[in-house]
Coordinates of C-alpha atoms in Angstrom, one line a residue:
X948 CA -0.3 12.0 -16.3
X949 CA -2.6 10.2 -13.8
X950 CA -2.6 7.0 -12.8
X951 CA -5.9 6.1 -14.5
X952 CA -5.0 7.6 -17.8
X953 CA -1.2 6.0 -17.3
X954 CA -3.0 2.6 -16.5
X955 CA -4.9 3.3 -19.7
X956 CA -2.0 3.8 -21.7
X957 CA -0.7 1.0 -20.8
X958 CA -3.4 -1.3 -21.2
X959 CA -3.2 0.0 -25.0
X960 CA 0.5 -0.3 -24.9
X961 CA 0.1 -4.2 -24.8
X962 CA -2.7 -4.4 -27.1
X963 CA -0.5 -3.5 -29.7
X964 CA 2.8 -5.2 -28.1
X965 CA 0.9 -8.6 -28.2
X966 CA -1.1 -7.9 -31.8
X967 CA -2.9 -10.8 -32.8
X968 CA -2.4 -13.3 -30.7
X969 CA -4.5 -11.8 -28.0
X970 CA -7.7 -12.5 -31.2
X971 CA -6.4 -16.0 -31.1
X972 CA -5.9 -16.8 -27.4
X973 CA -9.2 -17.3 -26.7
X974 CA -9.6 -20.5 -29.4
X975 CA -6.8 -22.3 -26.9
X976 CA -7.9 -24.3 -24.4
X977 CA -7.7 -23.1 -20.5
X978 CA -4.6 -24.4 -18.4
X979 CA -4.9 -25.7 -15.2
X980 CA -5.6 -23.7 -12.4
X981 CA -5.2 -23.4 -8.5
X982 CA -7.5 -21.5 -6.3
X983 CA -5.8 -19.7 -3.3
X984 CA -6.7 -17.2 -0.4
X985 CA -5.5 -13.7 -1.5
X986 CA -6.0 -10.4 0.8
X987 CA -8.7 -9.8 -1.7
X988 CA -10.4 -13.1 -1.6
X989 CA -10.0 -16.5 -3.4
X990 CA -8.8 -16.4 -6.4
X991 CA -8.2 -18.8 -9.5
X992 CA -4.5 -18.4 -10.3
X993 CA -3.0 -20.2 -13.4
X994 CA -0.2 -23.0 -12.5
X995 CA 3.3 -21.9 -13.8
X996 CA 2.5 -18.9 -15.1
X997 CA 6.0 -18.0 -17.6
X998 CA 6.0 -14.3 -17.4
X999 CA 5.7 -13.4 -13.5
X1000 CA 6.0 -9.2 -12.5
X1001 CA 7.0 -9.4 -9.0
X1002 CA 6.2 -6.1 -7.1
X1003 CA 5.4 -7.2 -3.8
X1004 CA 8.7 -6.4 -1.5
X1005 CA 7.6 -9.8 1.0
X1006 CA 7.8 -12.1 -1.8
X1007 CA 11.0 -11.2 -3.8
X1008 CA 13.4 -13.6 -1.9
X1009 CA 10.6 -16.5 -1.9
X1010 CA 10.6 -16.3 -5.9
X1011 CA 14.0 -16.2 -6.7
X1012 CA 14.6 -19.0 -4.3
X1013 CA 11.4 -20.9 -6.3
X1014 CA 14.1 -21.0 -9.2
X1015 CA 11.7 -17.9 -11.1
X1016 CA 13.3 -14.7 -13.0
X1017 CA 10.8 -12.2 -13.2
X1018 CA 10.0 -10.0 -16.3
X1019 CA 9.5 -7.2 -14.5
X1020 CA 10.4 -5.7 -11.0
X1021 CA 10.8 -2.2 -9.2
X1022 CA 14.1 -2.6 -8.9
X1023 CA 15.1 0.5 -7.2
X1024 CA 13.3 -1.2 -4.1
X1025 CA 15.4 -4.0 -4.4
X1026 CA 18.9 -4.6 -2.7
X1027 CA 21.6 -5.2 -4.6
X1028 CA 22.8 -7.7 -2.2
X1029 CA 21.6 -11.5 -3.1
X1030 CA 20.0 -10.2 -5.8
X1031 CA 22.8 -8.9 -8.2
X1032 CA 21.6 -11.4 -11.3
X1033 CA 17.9 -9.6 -11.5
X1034 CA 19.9 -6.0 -11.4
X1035 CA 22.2 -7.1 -14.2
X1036 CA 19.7 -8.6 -16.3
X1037 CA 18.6 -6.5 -19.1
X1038 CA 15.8 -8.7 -20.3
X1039 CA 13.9 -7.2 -16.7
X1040 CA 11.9 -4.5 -16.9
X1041 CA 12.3 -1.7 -14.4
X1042 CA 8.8 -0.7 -13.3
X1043 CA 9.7 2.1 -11.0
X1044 CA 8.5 2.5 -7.5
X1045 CA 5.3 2.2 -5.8
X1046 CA 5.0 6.4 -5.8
X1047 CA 5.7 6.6 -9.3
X1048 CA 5.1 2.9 -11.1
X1049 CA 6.1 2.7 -14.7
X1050 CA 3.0 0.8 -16.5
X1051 CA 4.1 1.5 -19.5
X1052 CA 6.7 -0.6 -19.1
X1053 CA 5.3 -3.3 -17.0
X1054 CA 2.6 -3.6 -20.0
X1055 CA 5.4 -4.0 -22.1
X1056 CA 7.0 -6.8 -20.3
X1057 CA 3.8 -8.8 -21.3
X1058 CA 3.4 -10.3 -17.9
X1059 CA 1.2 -13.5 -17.5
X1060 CA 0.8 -13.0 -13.7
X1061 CA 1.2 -9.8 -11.6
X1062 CA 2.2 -10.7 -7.9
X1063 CA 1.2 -7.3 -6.6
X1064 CA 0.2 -5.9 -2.6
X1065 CA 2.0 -4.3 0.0
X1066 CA 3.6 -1.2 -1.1
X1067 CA 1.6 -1.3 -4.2
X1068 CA -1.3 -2.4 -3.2
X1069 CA -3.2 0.8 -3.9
X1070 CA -2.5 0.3 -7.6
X1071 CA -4.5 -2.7 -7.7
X1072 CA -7.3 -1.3 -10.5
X1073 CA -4.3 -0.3 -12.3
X1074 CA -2.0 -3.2 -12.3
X1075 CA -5.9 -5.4 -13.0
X1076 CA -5.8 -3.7 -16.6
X1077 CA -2.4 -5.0 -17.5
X1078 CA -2.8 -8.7 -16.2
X1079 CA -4.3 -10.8 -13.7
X1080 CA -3.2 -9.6 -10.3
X1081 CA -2.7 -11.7 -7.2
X1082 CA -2.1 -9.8 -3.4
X1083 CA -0.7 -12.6 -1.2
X1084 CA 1.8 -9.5 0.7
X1085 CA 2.5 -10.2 4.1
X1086 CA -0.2 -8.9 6.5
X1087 CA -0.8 -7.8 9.9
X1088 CA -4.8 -8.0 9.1
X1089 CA -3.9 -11.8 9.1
X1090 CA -5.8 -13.3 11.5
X1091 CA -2.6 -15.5 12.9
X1092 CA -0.2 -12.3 12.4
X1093 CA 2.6 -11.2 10.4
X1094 CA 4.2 -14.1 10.4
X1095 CA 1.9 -16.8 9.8
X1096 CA 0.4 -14.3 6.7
X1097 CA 4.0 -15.0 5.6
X1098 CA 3.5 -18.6 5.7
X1099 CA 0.7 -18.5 4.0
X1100 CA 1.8 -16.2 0.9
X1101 CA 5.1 -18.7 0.7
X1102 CA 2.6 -22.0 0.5
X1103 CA 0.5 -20.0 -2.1
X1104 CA 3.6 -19.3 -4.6
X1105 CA 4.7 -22.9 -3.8
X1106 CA 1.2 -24.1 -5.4
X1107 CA 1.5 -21.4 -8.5
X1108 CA 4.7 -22.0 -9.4
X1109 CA 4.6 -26.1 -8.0
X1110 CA 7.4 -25.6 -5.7
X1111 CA 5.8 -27.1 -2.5
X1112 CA 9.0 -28.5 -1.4
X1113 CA 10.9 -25.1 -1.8
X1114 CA 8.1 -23.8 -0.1
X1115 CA 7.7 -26.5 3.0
X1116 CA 11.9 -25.6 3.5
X1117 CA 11.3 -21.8 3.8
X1118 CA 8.5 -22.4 6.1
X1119 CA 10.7 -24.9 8.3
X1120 CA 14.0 -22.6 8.3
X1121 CA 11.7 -19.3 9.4
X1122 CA 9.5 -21.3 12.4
X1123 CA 12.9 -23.3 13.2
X1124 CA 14.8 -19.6 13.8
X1125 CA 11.9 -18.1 15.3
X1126 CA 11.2 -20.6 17.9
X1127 CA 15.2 -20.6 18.9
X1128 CA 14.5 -16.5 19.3
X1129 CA 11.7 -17.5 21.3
X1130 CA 13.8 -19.6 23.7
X1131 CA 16.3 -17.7 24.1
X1132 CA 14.1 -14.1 24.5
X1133 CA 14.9 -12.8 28.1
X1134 CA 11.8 -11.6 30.0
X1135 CA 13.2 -8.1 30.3
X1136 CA 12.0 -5.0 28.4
X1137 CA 12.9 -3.5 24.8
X1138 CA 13.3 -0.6 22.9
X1139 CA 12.1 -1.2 19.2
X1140 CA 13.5 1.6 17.2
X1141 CA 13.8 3.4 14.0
X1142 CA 16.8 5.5 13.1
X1143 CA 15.9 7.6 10.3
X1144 CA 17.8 11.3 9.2
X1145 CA 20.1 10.8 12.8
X1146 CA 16.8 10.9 14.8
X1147 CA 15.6 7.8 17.5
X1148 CA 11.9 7.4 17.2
X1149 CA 9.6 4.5 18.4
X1150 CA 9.4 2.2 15.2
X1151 CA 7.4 -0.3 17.0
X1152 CA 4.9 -0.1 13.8
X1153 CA 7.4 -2.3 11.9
X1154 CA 9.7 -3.6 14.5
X1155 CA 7.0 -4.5 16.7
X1156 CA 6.5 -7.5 14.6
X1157 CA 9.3 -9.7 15.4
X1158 CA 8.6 -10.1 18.9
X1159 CA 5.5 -11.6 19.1
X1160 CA 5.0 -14.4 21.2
X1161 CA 8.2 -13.4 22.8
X1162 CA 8.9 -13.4 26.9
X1163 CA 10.7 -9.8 26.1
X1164 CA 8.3 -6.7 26.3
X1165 CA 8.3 -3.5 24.8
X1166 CA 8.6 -0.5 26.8
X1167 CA 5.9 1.5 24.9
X1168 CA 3.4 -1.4 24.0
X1169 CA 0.3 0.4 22.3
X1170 CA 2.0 3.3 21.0
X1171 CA 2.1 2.5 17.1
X1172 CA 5.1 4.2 16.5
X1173 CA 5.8 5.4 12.7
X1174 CA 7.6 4.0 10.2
X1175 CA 9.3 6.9 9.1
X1176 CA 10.2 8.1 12.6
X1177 CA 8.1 11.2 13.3
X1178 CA 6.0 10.3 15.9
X1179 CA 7.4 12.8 18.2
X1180 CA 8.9 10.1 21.1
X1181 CA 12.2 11.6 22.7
X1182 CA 15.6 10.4 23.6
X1183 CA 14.6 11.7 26.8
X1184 CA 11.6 9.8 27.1
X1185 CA 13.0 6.7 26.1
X1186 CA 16.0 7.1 28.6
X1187 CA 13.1 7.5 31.8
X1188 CA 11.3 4.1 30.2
X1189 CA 15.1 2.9 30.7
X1190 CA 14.8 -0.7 28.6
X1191 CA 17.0 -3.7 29.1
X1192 CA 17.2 -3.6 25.4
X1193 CA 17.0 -2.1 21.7
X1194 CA 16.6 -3.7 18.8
X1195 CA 16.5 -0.9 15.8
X1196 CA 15.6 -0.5 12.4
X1197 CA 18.4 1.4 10.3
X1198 CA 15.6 3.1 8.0
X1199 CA 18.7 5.2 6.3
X1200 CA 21.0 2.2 5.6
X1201 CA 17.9 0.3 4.1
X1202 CA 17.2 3.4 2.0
X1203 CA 20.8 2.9 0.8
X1204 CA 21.4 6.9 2.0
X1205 CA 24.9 6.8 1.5
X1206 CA 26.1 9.9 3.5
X1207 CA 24.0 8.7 6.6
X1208 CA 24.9 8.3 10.1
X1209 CA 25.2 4.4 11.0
X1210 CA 22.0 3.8 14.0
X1211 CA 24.6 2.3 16.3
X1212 CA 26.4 5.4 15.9
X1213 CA 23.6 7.5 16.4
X1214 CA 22.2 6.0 19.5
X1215 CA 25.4 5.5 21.4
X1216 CA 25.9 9.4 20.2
X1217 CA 23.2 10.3 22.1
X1218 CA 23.8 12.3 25.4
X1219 CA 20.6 11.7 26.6
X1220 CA 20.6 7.7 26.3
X1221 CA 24.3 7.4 27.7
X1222 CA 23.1 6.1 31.0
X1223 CA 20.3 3.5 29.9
X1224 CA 20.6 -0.2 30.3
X1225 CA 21.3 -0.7 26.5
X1226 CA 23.9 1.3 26.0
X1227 CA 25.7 0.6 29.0
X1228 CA 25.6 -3.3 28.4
X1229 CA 25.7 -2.9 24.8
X1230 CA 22.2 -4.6 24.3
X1231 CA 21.3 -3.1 20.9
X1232 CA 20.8 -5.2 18.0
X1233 CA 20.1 -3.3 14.8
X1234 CA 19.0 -5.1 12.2
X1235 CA 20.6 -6.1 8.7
X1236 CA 20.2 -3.4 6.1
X1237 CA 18.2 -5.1 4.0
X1238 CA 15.3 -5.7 6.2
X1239 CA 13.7 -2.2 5.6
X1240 CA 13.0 -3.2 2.0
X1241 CA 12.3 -6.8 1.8
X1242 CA 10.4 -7.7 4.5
X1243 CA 9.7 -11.1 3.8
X1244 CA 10.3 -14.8 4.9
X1245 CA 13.6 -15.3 4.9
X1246 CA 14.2 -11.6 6.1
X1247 CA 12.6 -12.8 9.2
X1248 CA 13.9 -16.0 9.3
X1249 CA 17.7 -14.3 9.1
X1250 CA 16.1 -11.8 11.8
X1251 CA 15.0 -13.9 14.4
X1252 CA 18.2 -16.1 14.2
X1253 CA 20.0 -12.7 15.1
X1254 CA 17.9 -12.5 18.0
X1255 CA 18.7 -16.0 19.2
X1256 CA 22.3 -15.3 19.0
X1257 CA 22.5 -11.9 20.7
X1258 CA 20.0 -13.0 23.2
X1259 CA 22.0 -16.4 24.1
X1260 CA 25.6 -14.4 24.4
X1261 CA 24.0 -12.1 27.0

């Protein structure tokens, strides 16, 4: 089935699922609302929504720290770890993944608001016909970056769900880590990796992220890199560019591939990078599992603290 004609299906799934209290809904009177920036514009968002589909990877920690069970997730994208009450609660429906969203079943879940984007981002038309739809994902087309696009999207569910001060301390803990990492960042040179199927690629596309702002530079500025490591960059190549550092992204451990090689392992396997600087003074820092899947503030905040640490003890 397509995804118009599965969108479809849906839309008439609720139809029936909310019967005839969608007739009477509009004889009762509008709640208050709160206009915020969206990657699709401004848009009028109502205040404490009470059934919330969260499917946007960057904002899963933020809500479930704003005190807010969702009534529907993708939670096959979402680690088990610090999130073991949402994968144990039956009353949350499983809408798939972004390749092959179930909206059957996030019609059914009757959601109020649909905090969409990011990996789903081209279902927006789709995910439109179920509810209202907001796409406040992280973004590098932010004009401040990544990170301040986080900032913003954390403010934004702080004003829906009136949790400003749950929102002001996620903002605080992520600039207070990021400007330690900033400190303490050597000016030297780095290798931003991906690890994915036992190969080393450049995974500057996602990694590249992190370090901006920092004194620490990466050996193949301007090559994008690709987040699923295929953009053809060599061991070889990377051992002639010779960095001071590594900081990788274990694309298999946040996949939760089982039978995988650990990155660590991988690149300290590798004949051909046996003689570089950050192997030899054990300068890699590979990132926590989770960070392949989540993405958001506090994944970032939790990152950049690592990068304090590591680079202080060196």
């Amino acid at each position: 089935m397509s995804r118009a004609l599965r969108a479809a299906a849906a839309v008439a799934a609720l139809a029936l699922l909310t019967g005839c209290a969608a007739s009477t809904a509009a004889d009762e009177p509008a709640g208050e609302t709160v206009t915020i920036a969206t990657n699709l514009g401004p848009a009028d968002v109502a205040l404490l929504p009470e059934r919330v589909a969260v499917l946007d990877s960057t904002a899963m920690e933020t809500v479930r720290d704003m005190g807010i069970t969702p009534v529907a997730a993708p939670l096959a994208l979402i680690p088990e770890r610090g999130f073991e009450a949402w994968h144990t609660d039956a009353a949350i429906a499983d809408v798939g993944t972004h390749r092959e969203p179930d909206f059957e079943a996030l019609a059914a879940a009757e959601p109020d608001l649909i905090i969409g984007g990011y990996r789903f981002s081209d279902a927006q038309d789709e995910l439109e016909g179920i509810a209202p739809t907001i796409d406040i994902a992280a973004s590098e087309e932010h004009a401040d970056g990544w990170i301040a696009s986080l900032e913003a999207q954390t403010s934004a569910l702080g004003q829906i769900f009136q949790a400003e001060d749950e929102a002001e301390d996620i903002i605080a803990a992520l600039e207070q880590a990021r400007g330690e990492a900033n400190a303490a960042a050597p000016e030297s040179t780095v290798f931003l990796g991906v690890v994915s199927g036992g190969q080393i690629d450049n995974g500057a596309q996602r990694v590249g992220r992190i370090i901006e702002g920092m004194s620490i530079t990466d050996v193949f500025a301007g090559d994008e890199g690709d987040v699923h490591g295929d953009s053809g960059l060599s061991a070889e190549t990377i051992a002639q560019a010779n960095p001071e550092w590594a900081i990788i992204l274990d694309r298999d451990a946040g996949t939760g591939e089982t039978d995988a090689q650990p990155a660590l392992a991988v690149i300290e396997g590798n004949e051909a990078l046996a003689n570089t600087a950050f192997v030899t003074e054990g300068r890699i820092i590979v990132l926590e599992a989770d960070f392949y899947r989540l993405e958001g503030a506090q994944s970032y905040t939790r990152t950049f603290q690592q990068l304090a640490e590591a680079f202080a003890q060196s």
